[in-house]
Amino acid sequence: MEVFDRDLKRIGEIDEWLSLDFTVRLAQEGAWQLLIKDGTRQADLIQKGGGISIWQDGVDKPVLSGPVDTFQKYWTKIQHTGPGSLYIAGKCHNTLAYRRLAFPDPSKAVTSQYQSTRYQRLVSPLKPMEETIWEELNKALGPNAQSDRRIGGVNFGEEPTGPITSPWPRVADWLQMDVIGTKIEEWFASKGAAYRFIYNPQTQQVDLEVFRPRNLSKTVRFSPDLGNLREYIWTLSAPKVTRAIIGCAGEKRERYYYQKADTDSETEWGMQVEQFVDRRDIQLKVDLNTGEPVKSDSTMSDDEFEDAKTSLADAADTVFAESAKSGNFQIYPIDTAECAFGKHYFVGDTITVSVDGTEYVDVVREVTISVDDGGNTQDVAPKIGQQGSGEPLNLYKTVSEMQKKLRRLEARM
């Protein structure tokens, strides 16, 4: 682990610590945290404005780099005695994208936005996505930004270019004071281009890398048979709700109640779970003669009436989405000579996991690594698919298939 100062100049190396944990994320803010004995020369290296770069043997670039944003003193009578310990933490350099907003007109200062003829800006759908990422970051913090917004020591390199027929995905979006890092996360949802900011020790700058994730599903595989899995866990969970009951705007006996049931899940799990949703904003009441919904207000148009009925199903679907049955699994690889994070695969790459007779192929979105005080990697925990994207991982169909195949295998044995 190397340390740089606020000017990105390399000032030393830390090779003794109590614990080191860091998380590399795809097109998101990664994070790092270091626990080190206080009062030592190495602990004093990291100062406000500075940061660290974490290296892996045999790899010519840091796995992660980033500035410090937290110092915390830690002392106890039992373990962290004497001068105590110092907890130091920060984000990865991708945090630069989260420190800038997408101005409607980035050529003008924020106080001069009123001079522009537009209050929001359209991202060109004609450009490949890698060009769009590079351009937006450059306008916000690079050489093309307003002088007071430029961040020194960041190398943008040459603008990535590609023909209109390029296979790279494209994005069309409107920007109006959005956090750029958050916007790029949204754009990447289609598994398009990604980026990372990473420290370059040769130039002592931070390089912007815009890259296209690789499909390594044929060559990077994890399974117990290959000996590169220490542990895996899969979980199936029943739905929390199988019947959504929506109450509309009518009063007393005239209040209309709508029910939608997830009959497939009720049959599968042998259970019924009701949940009431109060939606008095849906302007429907019940016809006491037929039990059917009618307009609660005679001034409602026919289109508004149809929209209100559609809202009922939408409200029920929202309940089911929030309470759906779920399946997930987590793998804990062992770095081997043939398959190690940083060397053979990285965040963004598509890999294969084969467990209990089922193969699952998806993108590595996040990897958390723990390193002990001897510099030995203790845990490598990738999150694949939606698990690392900020959304709940739901691989219900895949995990259900794992369970079925495992039962068939046990029956044959």
CSV table of C-alpha atoms in Angstrom, one decimal:
chain,number,residue,atom,x,y,z
A,1,MET,CA,0.0,0.0,0.0
A,2,GLU,CA,1.4,3.4,-1.1
A,3,VAL,CA,0.6,6.8,0.3
A,4,PHE,CA,0.3,10.1,-1.6
A,5,ASP,CA,-0.1,13.6,-0.4
A,6,ARG,CA,-2.6,16.3,-1.4
A,7,ASP,CA,-0.5,17.1,-4.5
A,8,LEU,CA,-0.6,13.3,-5.4
A,9,LYS,CA,3.1,13.0,-4.8
A,10,ARG,CA,4.1,9.5,-3.5
A,11,ILE,CA,5.5,10.0,0.0
A,12,GLY,CA,5.8,6.5,1.4
A,13,GLU,CA,4.6,3.0,1.9
A,14,ILE,CA,2.5,1.3,4.6
A,15,ASP,CA,3.3,-2.4,5.1
A,16,GLU,CA,2.2,-2.9,8.7
A,17,TRP,CA,-1.4,-2.6,9.9
A,18,LEU,CA,-4.0,-4.3,12.1
A,19,SER,CA,-6.6,-4.8,9.4
A,20,LEU,CA,-7.3,-3.6,5.8
A,21,ASP,CA,-10.7,-3.8,4.1
A,22,PHE,CA,-11.6,-2.4,0.8
A,23,THR,CA,-14.4,-2.6,-1.8
A,24,VAL,CA,-14.1,-2.2,-5.5
A,25,ARG,CA,-17.3,-1.3,-7.2
A,26,LEU,CA,-18.3,-1.1,-10.9
A,27,ALA,CA,-19.0,2.5,-12.0
A,28,GLN,CA,-19.7,3.4,-8.4
A,29,GLU,CA,-17.8,4.7,-5.3
A,30,GLY,CA,-15.6,2.1,-3.8
A,31,ALA,CA,-14.3,2.4,-0.3
A,32,TRP,CA,-11.4,1.5,1.9
A,33,GLN,CA,-10.7,1.4,5.7
A,34,LEU,CA,-7.4,0.8,7.5
A,35,LEU,CA,-6.8,0.1,11.2
A,36,ILE,CA,-3.3,0.9,12.2
A,37,LYS,CA,-1.4,1.5,15.4
A,38,ASP,CA,-1.4,5.2,16.3
A,39,GLY,CA,1.8,7.1,16.9
A,40,THR,CA,3.8,5.2,14.4
A,41,ARG,CA,5.7,6.7,11.4
A,42,GLN,CA,3.4,4.8,9.0
A,43,ALA,CA,0.3,6.1,10.6
A,44,ASP,CA,1.5,9.6,10.3
A,45,LEU,CA,1.9,9.3,6.6
A,46,ILE,CA,-1.7,9.7,5.7
A,47,GLN,CA,-2.8,13.3,6.1
A,48,LYS,CA,-5.9,15.4,5.1
A,49,GLY,CA,-6.0,15.8,1.4
A,50,GLY,CA,-3.9,12.7,0.8
A,51,GLY,CA,-4.8,9.1,0.2
A,52,ILE,CA,-3.6,5.6,-0.6
A,53,SER,CA,-3.3,3.2,-3.5
A,54,ILE,CA,-3.6,-0.5,-2.9
A,55,TRP,CA,-1.6,-2.9,-5.1
A,56,GLN,CA,-1.7,-6.6,-5.9
A,57,ASP,CA,1.4,-8.6,-6.7
A,58,GLY,CA,1.8,-9.2,-10.4
A,59,VAL,CA,-0.6,-6.4,-11.4
A,60,ASP,CA,0.8,-3.2,-13.0
A,61,LYS,CA,-2.0,-0.9,-11.8
A,62,PRO,CA,-3.5,-0.4,-8.3
A,63,VAL,CA,-6.6,-2.4,-7.6
A,64,LEU,CA,-8.0,0.7,-5.8
A,65,SER,CA,-6.9,4.2,-5.0
A,66,GLY,CA,-8.6,7.1,-3.2
A,67,PRO,CA,-8.5,10.0,-0.9
A,68,VAL,CA,-8.9,9.9,2.9
A,69,ASP,CA,-12.1,11.4,4.4
A,70,THR,CA,-12.2,9.9,7.9
A,71,PHE,CA,-9.8,9.7,10.9
A,72,GLN,CA,-11.0,8.0,14.1
A,73,LYS,CA,-9.0,7.4,17.3
A,74,TYR,CA,-9.7,4.0,18.9
A,75,TRP,CA,-8.5,3.1,22.4
A,76,THR,CA,-9.5,0.3,24.8
A,77,LYS,CA,-8.1,-1.0,28.1
A,78,ILE,CA,-7.8,-4.5,26.8
A,79,GLN,CA,-6.8,-4.7,23.1
A,80,HIS,CA,-6.0,-1.3,21.7
A,81,THR,CA,-3.8,-0.1,24.6
A,82,GLY,CA,-0.9,2.2,24.8
A,83,PRO,CA,-1.2,4.9,22.1
A,84,GLY,CA,-4.3,3.2,20.8
A,85,SER,CA,-5.3,2.6,17.2
A,86,LEU,CA,-6.2,4.8,14.4
A,87,TYR,CA,-9.1,4.1,12.0
A,88,ILE,CA,-8.5,5.8,8.6
A,89,ALA,CA,-11.0,5.5,5.8
A,90,GLY,CA,-12.0,7.0,2.5
A,91,LYS,CA,-13.6,6.5,-0.9
A,92,CYS,CA,-12.0,5.4,-4.1
A,93,HIS,CA,-11.2,8.0,-6.7
A,94,ASN,CA,-14.5,7.4,-8.4
A,95,THR,CA,-15.8,9.8,-5.7
A,96,LEU,CA,-14.7,12.6,-8.0
A,97,ALA,CA,-17.7,11.9,-10.2
A,98,TYR,CA,-20.0,12.2,-7.2
A,99,ARG,CA,-18.6,15.6,-6.2
A,100,ARG,CA,-19.8,17.3,-9.4
A,101,LEU,CA,-23.2,18.2,-10.8
A,102,ALA,CA,-24.3,18.2,-14.4
A,103,PHE,CA,-25.0,21.8,-15.1
A,104,PRO,CA,-27.7,22.6,-17.8
A,105,ASP,CA,-25.0,24.7,-19.5
A,106,PRO,CA,-21.5,23.5,-18.3
A,107,SER,CA,-19.8,26.3,-20.3
A,108,LYS,CA,-21.2,28.9,-17.8
A,109,ALA,CA,-20.7,29.4,-14.1
A,110,VAL,CA,-23.5,28.3,-11.8
A,111,THR,CA,-24.5,31.9,-11.2
A,112,SER,CA,-24.8,32.5,-15.0
A,113,GLN,CA,-27.0,29.6,-15.8
A,114,TYR,CA,-29.8,32.0,-16.3
A,115,GLN,CA,-28.0,33.4,-19.4
A,116,SER,CA,-28.5,30.1,-21.2
A,117,THR,CA,-31.5,29.5,-23.4
A,118,ARG,CA,-32.0,26.0,-21.8
A,119,TYR,CA,-32.9,24.9,-18.3
A,120,GLN,CA,-31.9,21.3,-19.0
A,121,ARG,CA,-29.5,19.6,-21.4
A,122,LEU,CA,-30.0,16.6,-23.7
A,123,VAL,CA,-27.3,14.0,-23.8
A,124,SER,CA,-26.7,13.2,-27.4
A,125,PRO,CA,-28.1,9.7,-28.3
A,126,LEU,CA,-25.8,9.6,-31.4
A,127,LYS,CA,-22.6,9.2,-29.5
A,128,PRO,CA,-21.3,5.9,-28.1
A,129,MET,CA,-21.7,5.7,-24.4
A,130,GLU,CA,-17.9,5.8,-23.7
A,131,GLU,CA,-17.7,9.2,-25.4
A,132,THR,CA,-20.7,10.5,-23.4
A,133,ILE,CA,-19.1,9.4,-20.1
A,134,TRP,CA,-15.7,11.0,-21.0
A,135,GLU,CA,-17.3,14.2,-22.2
A,136,GLU,CA,-19.6,14.7,-19.1
A,137,LEU,CA,-16.8,14.1,-16.7
A,138,ASN,CA,-14.5,16.4,-18.7
A,139,LYS,CA,-17.1,19.2,-18.7
A,140,ALA,CA,-17.6,18.9,-14.9
A,141,LEU,CA,-14.0,18.6,-13.6
A,142,GLY,CA,-11.6,18.2,-16.4
A,143,PRO,CA,-9.8,20.6,-18.8
A,144,ASN,CA,-13.2,21.6,-20.5
A,145,ALA,CA,-14.7,22.6,-17.1
A,146,GLN,CA,-15.1,26.1,-15.8
A,147,SER,CA,-11.7,27.1,-14.3
A,148,ASP,CA,-13.0,27.1,-10.7
A,149,ARG,CA,-14.4,23.5,-11.2
A,150,ARG,CA,-11.3,21.9,-12.6
A,151,ILE,CA,-9.6,19.4,-10.4
A,152,GLY,CA,-5.8,19.4,-10.7
A,153,GLY,CA,-3.8,16.2,-11.3
A,154,VAL,CA,-6.5,14.3,-13.2
A,155,ASN,CA,-5.4,13.0,-16.6
A,156,PHE,CA,-8.3,12.6,-19.1
A,157,GLY,CA,-6.1,11.3,-21.9
A,158,GLU,CA,-7.5,11.3,-25.5
A,159,GLU,CA,-11.2,11.4,-26.1
A,160,PRO,CA,-12.5,8.0,-26.9
A,161,THR,CA,-14.1,8.0,-30.4
A,162,GLY,CA,-16.1,5.6,-32.4
A,163,PRO,CA,-18.2,5.6,-35.6
A,164,ILE,CA,-22.0,6.0,-35.5
A,165,THR,CA,-22.2,2.2,-36.3
A,166,SER,CA,-20.1,1.4,-33.2
A,167,PRO,CA,-21.5,-1.5,-31.3
A,168,TRP,CA,-21.1,0.4,-28.1
A,169,PRO,CA,-24.5,1.2,-26.4
A,170,ARG,CA,-25.8,4.7,-26.5
A,171,VAL,CA,-27.7,6.8,-24.0
A,172,ALA,CA,-30.3,9.6,-24.3
A,173,ASP,CA,-31.0,11.6,-21.1
A,174,TRP,CA,-31.8,15.0,-19.8
A,175,LEU,CA,-29.4,16.6,-17.3
A,176,GLN,CA,-30.3,19.3,-14.8
A,177,MET,CA,-28.1,19.6,-11.7
A,178,ASP,CA,-27.9,15.8,-11.4
A,179,VAL,CA,-25.0,14.2,-9.6
A,180,ILE,CA,-22.9,12.9,-12.5
A,181,GLY,CA,-21.7,9.7,-10.7
A,182,THR,CA,-25.3,8.8,-10.0
A,183,LYS,CA,-26.3,9.4,-13.6
A,184,ILE,CA,-23.5,7.2,-14.9
A,185,GLU,CA,-24.7,4.4,-12.6
A,186,GLU,CA,-28.1,4.7,-14.2
A,187,TRP,CA,-26.6,4.6,-17.7
A,188,PHE,CA,-24.6,1.5,-16.9
A,189,ALA,CA,-27.8,-0.4,-15.9
A,190,SER,CA,-27.9,-1.6,-19.5
A,191,LYS,CA,-24.4,-3.1,-19.1
A,192,GLY,CA,-22.7,-0.6,-21.3
A,193,ALA,CA,-19.5,1.3,-20.9
A,194,ALA,CA,-18.0,1.8,-17.4
A,195,TYR,CA,-15.2,4.0,-16.0
A,196,ARG,CA,-12.8,4.3,-13.1
A,197,PHE,CA,-10.4,6.9,-11.8
A,198,ILE,CA,-7.2,5.3,-10.7
A,199,TYR,CA,-3.8,6.6,-9.3
A,200,ASN,CA,-0.9,6.4,-11.7
A,201,PRO,CA,2.4,6.3,-9.7
A,202,GLN,CA,4.5,7.0,-12.8
A,203,THR,CA,2.9,10.3,-13.6
A,204,GLN,CA,1.7,10.9,-10.1
A,205,GLN,CA,-1.7,11.8,-11.4
A,206,VAL,CA,-5.2,10.2,-11.4
A,207,ASP,CA,-6.1,8.6,-14.7
A,208,LEU,CA,-9.6,8.4,-16.1
A,209,GLU,CA,-10.2,5.0,-17.7
A,210,VAL,CA,-13.3,4.4,-19.7
A,211,PHE,CA,-13.6,0.8,-20.6
A,212,ARG,CA,-15.9,-1.9,-21.9
A,213,PRO,CA,-16.4,-4.8,-19.6
A,214,ARG,CA,-15.2,-8.2,-20.8
A,215,ASN,CA,-17.1,-11.4,-21.2
A,216,LEU,CA,-14.9,-14.0,-19.4
A,217,SER,CA,-17.7,-16.5,-18.7
A,218,LYS,CA,-15.9,-19.2,-20.6
A,219,THR,CA,-12.5,-18.7,-18.9
A,220,VAL,CA,-13.3,-17.4,-15.4
A,221,ARG,CA,-15.4,-20.0,-13.6
A,222,PHE,CA,-16.0,-20.7,-9.9
A,223,SER,CA,-17.1,-24.0,-8.5
A,224,PRO,CA,-16.2,-26.4,-5.7
A,225,ASP,CA,-14.9,-28.9,-8.3
A,226,LEU,CA,-12.3,-26.3,-9.5
A,227,GLY,CA,-11.1,-25.8,-5.9
A,228,ASN,CA,-11.5,-22.0,-6.1
A,229,LEU,CA,-14.5,-21.7,-3.8
A,230,ARG,CA,-14.1,-21.5,-0.1
A,231,GLU,CA,-17.8,-21.2,0.6
A,232,TYR,CA,-21.1,-20.5,-1.1
A,233,ILE,CA,-24.5,-19.8,0.4
A,234,TRP,CA,-27.9,-19.8,-1.4
A,235,THR,CA,-31.2,-18.7,0.1
A,236,LEU,CA,-34.8,-19.0,-0.9
A,237,SER,CA,-37.3,-16.8,0.9
A,238,ALA,CA,-41.1,-16.9,0.7
A,239,PRO,CA,-43.1,-13.8,-0.4
A,240,LYS,CA,-44.0,-11.5,2.4
A,241,VAL,CA,-47.4,-10.7,0.8
A,242,THR,CA,-49.5,-12.7,-1.6
A,243,ARG,CA,-52.7,-10.7,-1.5
A,244,ALA,CA,-52.8,-6.9,-1.9
A,245,ILE,CA,-56.0,-5.2,-0.9
A,246,ILE,CA,-56.4,-1.6,-2.0
A,247,GLY,CA,-58.9,0.7,-0.3
A,248,CYS,CA,-60.1,3.6,-2.5
A,249,ALA,CA,-61.8,7.0,-1.9
A,250,GLY,CA,-65.4,6.0,-1.1
A,251,GLU,CA,-66.7,6.4,2.4
A,252,LYS,CA,-68.2,3.8,4.8
A,253,ARG,CA,-70.2,1.1,2.8
A,254,GLU,CA,-69.4,2.9,-0.5
A,255,ARG,CA,-65.7,2.4,-0.1
A,256,TYR,CA,-64.4,0.3,-2.9
A,257,TYR,CA,-61.9,-2.5,-2.1
A,258,TYR,CA,-59.8,-4.1,-4.8
A,259,GLN,CA,-57.8,-7.4,-4.3
A,260,LYS,CA,-55.1,-8.9,-6.4
A,261,ALA,CA,-53.6,-12.2,-5.5
A,262,ASP,CA,-50.3,-13.9,-6.4
A,263,THR,CA,-51.9,-17.3,-6.9
A,264,ASP,CA,-48.7,-18.9,-8.2
A,265,SER,CA,-46.8,-18.1,-5.0
A,266,GLU,CA,-49.7,-19.2,-2.8
A,267,THR,CA,-49.7,-22.6,-4.6
A,268,GLU,CA,-45.9,-22.9,-4.4
A,269,TRP,CA,-45.5,-22.0,-0.8
A,270,GLY,CA,-48.9,-23.1,0.6
A,271,MET,CA,-49.5,-19.8,2.3
A,272,GLN,CA,-51.8,-16.7,2.0
A,273,VAL,CA,-50.6,-13.3,3.4
A,274,GLU,CA,-52.8,-10.2,3.1
A,275,GLN,CA,-51.7,-6.6,3.2
A,276,PHE,CA,-54.0,-3.5,3.1
A,277,VAL,CA,-53.0,-0.4,1.2
A,278,ASP,CA,-54.9,2.9,1.9
A,279,ARG,CA,-55.2,4.7,-1.4
A,280,ARG,CA,-57.9,7.3,-0.9
A,281,ASP,CA,-56.3,9.3,-3.7
A,282,ILE,CA,-57.8,6.8,-6.2
A,283,GLN,CA,-61.2,8.3,-6.9
A,284,LEU,CA,-63.4,5.2,-7.0
A,285,LYS,CA,-66.3,4.0,-4.9
A,286,VAL,CA,-68.4,0.8,-5.1
A,287,ASP,CA,-71.8,0.4,-6.7
A,288,LEU,CA,-73.9,-1.0,-3.9
A,289,ASN,CA,-76.1,-2.9,-6.4
A,290,THR,CA,-73.3,-4.6,-8.5
A,291,GLY,CA,-70.1,-4.4,-6.3
A,292,GLU,CA,-68.3,-2.9,-9.3
A,293,PRO,CA,-66.2,0.3,-9.1
A,294,VAL,CA,-67.8,3.5,-10.3
A,295,LYS,CA,-66.7,7.2,-10.4
A,296,SER,CA,-66.6,8.7,-6.9
A,297,ASP,CA,-67.1,12.1,-8.4
A,298,SER,CA,-69.5,12.8,-11.3
A,299,THR,CA,-67.1,15.4,-12.8
A,300,MET,CA,-64.6,12.6,-13.6
A,301,SER,CA,-64.0,12.0,-17.3
A,302,ASP,CA,-64.1,8.5,-18.8
A,303,ASP,CA,-60.3,8.7,-19.3
A,304,GLU,CA,-59.8,9.6,-15.6
A,305,PHE,CA,-62.0,6.7,-14.6
A,306,GLU,CA,-60.0,4.2,-16.7
A,307,ASP,CA,-56.7,5.7,-15.3
A,308,ALA,CA,-58.1,5.2,-11.7
A,309,LYS,CA,-58.8,1.5,-12.4
A,310,THR,CA,-55.4,1.0,-13.8
A,311,SER,CA,-53.9,2.6,-10.7
A,312,LEU,CA,-55.4,-0.2,-8.6
A,313,ALA,CA,-53.4,-2.9,-10.4
A,314,ASP,CA,-50.3,-0.7,-10.3
A,315,ALA,CA,-50.7,-0.2,-6.5
A,316,ALA,CA,-51.0,-4.0,-6.0
A,317,ASP,CA,-48.0,-4.7,-8.3
A,318,THR,CA,-45.9,-2.2,-6.2
A,319,VAL,CA,-46.8,-4.2,-3.1
A,320,PHE,CA,-45.8,-7.5,-4.7
A,321,ALA,CA,-42.5,-6.0,-6.0
A,322,GLU,CA,-41.6,-4.8,-2.5
A,323,SER,CA,-42.5,-8.1,-0.9
A,324,ALA,CA,-41.7,-10.6,-3.6
A,325,LYS,CA,-40.3,-14.1,-3.0
A,326,SER,CA,-36.5,-14.0,-3.4
A,327,GLY,CA,-33.5,-16.1,-4.1
A,328,ASN,CA,-29.9,-15.1,-3.7
A,329,PHE,CA,-26.5,-16.6,-3.4
A,330,GLN,CA,-23.1,-15.4,-2.4
A,331,ILE,CA,-19.8,-16.9,-3.3
A,332,TYR,CA,-16.5,-16.7,-1.4
A,333,PRO,CA,-13.6,-17.5,-3.8
A,334,ILE,CA,-10.1,-18.5,-3.1
A,335,ASP,CA,-7.5,-16.7,-5.2
A,336,THR,CA,-5.6,-19.4,-7.1
A,337,ALA,CA,-2.8,-19.2,-9.6
A,338,GLU,CA,-5.3,-19.6,-12.4
A,339,CYS,CA,-8.1,-17.4,-11.1
A,340,ALA,CA,-7.4,-14.3,-9.0
A,341,PHE,CA,-9.2,-11.0,-8.6
A,342,GLY,CA,-7.2,-8.2,-10.2
A,343,LYS,CA,-5.1,-10.5,-12.3
A,344,HIS,CA,-7.7,-12.7,-14.2
A,345,TYR,CA,-11.0,-10.8,-13.6
A,346,PHE,CA,-12.1,-7.4,-12.4
A,347,VAL,CA,-15.4,-5.6,-11.7
A,348,GLY,CA,-17.4,-5.3,-14.9
A,349,ASP,CA,-16.3,-8.7,-16.2
A,350,THR,CA,-18.9,-11.4,-16.8
A,351,ILE,CA,-18.0,-14.7,-15.0
A,352,THR,CA,-19.6,-18.1,-14.4
A,353,VAL,CA,-20.6,-19.7,-11.1
A,354,SER,CA,-21.4,-23.4,-11.1
A,355,VAL,CA,-22.9,-24.8,-8.0
A,356,ASP,CA,-25.3,-27.7,-7.3
A,357,GLY,CA,-25.6,-28.5,-11.0
A,358,THR,CA,-26.6,-25.0,-12.1
A,359,GLU,CA,-24.5,-22.5,-13.9
A,360,TYR,CA,-25.1,-18.8,-13.4
A,361,VAL,CA,-23.5,-16.2,-15.6
A,362,ASP,CA,-23.5,-12.5,-14.8
A,363,VAL,CA,-21.5,-9.4,-14.2
A,364,VAL,CA,-19.2,-8.9,-11.2
A,365,ARG,CA,-20.4,-5.6,-9.8
A,366,GLU,CA,-18.5,-5.4,-6.5
A,367,VAL,CA,-15.7,-7.2,-4.7
A,368,THR,CA,-14.9,-6.7,-1.0
A,369,ILE,CA,-11.5,-7.9,0.2
A,370,SER,CA,-10.1,-8.2,3.7
A,371,VAL,CA,-6.4,-8.4,4.3
A,372,ASP,CA,-4.9,-9.4,7.6
A,373,ASP,CA,-1.9,-7.8,9.5
A,374,GLY,CA,0.5,-10.1,7.6
A,375,GLY,CA,-0.6,-8.9,4.2
A,376,ASN,CA,-2.5,-12.2,3.5
A,377,THR,CA,-5.9,-12.0,1.8
A,378,GLN,CA,-8.5,-13.4,4.2
A,379,ASP,CA,-11.7,-12.9,2.3
A,380,VAL,CA,-12.6,-12.2,-1.4
A,381,ALA,CA,-16.4,-11.7,-1.7
A,382,PRO,CA,-17.7,-10.8,-5.1
A,383,LYS,CA,-21.3,-9.7,-5.7
A,384,ILE,CA,-22.6,-10.6,-9.0
A,385,GLY,CA,-25.6,-9.6,-11.0
A,386,GLN,CA,-28.0,-7.1,-9.3
A,387,GLN,CA,-26.6,-7.8,-5.9
A,388,GLY,CA,-23.9,-5.2,-6.4
A,389,SER,CA,-26.1,-2.6,-8.2
A,390,GLY,CA,-27.9,-1.0,-5.3
A,391,GLU,CA,-31.0,-3.2,-6.0
A,392,PRO,CA,-31.9,-6.3,-4.1
A,393,LEU,CA,-30.5,-9.4,-5.7
A,394,ASN,CA,-33.4,-11.6,-6.8
A,395,LEU,CA,-32.3,-14.8,-8.5
A,396,TYR,CA,-35.3,-16.8,-7.5
A,397,LYS,CA,-35.6,-18.9,-10.7
A,398,THR,CA,-31.9,-19.7,-10.7
A,399,VAL,CA,-31.7,-20.6,-7.0
A,400,SER,CA,-34.9,-22.6,-7.2
A,401,GLU,CA,-33.3,-24.6,-10.0
A,402,MET,CA,-30.3,-25.2,-7.7
A,403,GLN,CA,-32.6,-26.6,-5.1
A,404,LYS,CA,-34.4,-28.9,-7.5
A,405,LYS,CA,-31.2,-30.3,-9.1
A,406,LEU,CA,-29.7,-30.9,-5.6
A,407,ARG,CA,-32.8,-32.8,-4.6
A,408,ARG,CA,-32.7,-34.9,-7.7
A,409,LEU,CA,-29.0,-35.6,-7.1
A,410,GLU,CA,-29.6,-36.6,-3.5
A,411,ALA,CA,-32.5,-38.9,-4.6
A,412,ARG,CA,-30.2,-40.8,-7.0
A,413,MET,CA,-27.5,-41.2,-4.3
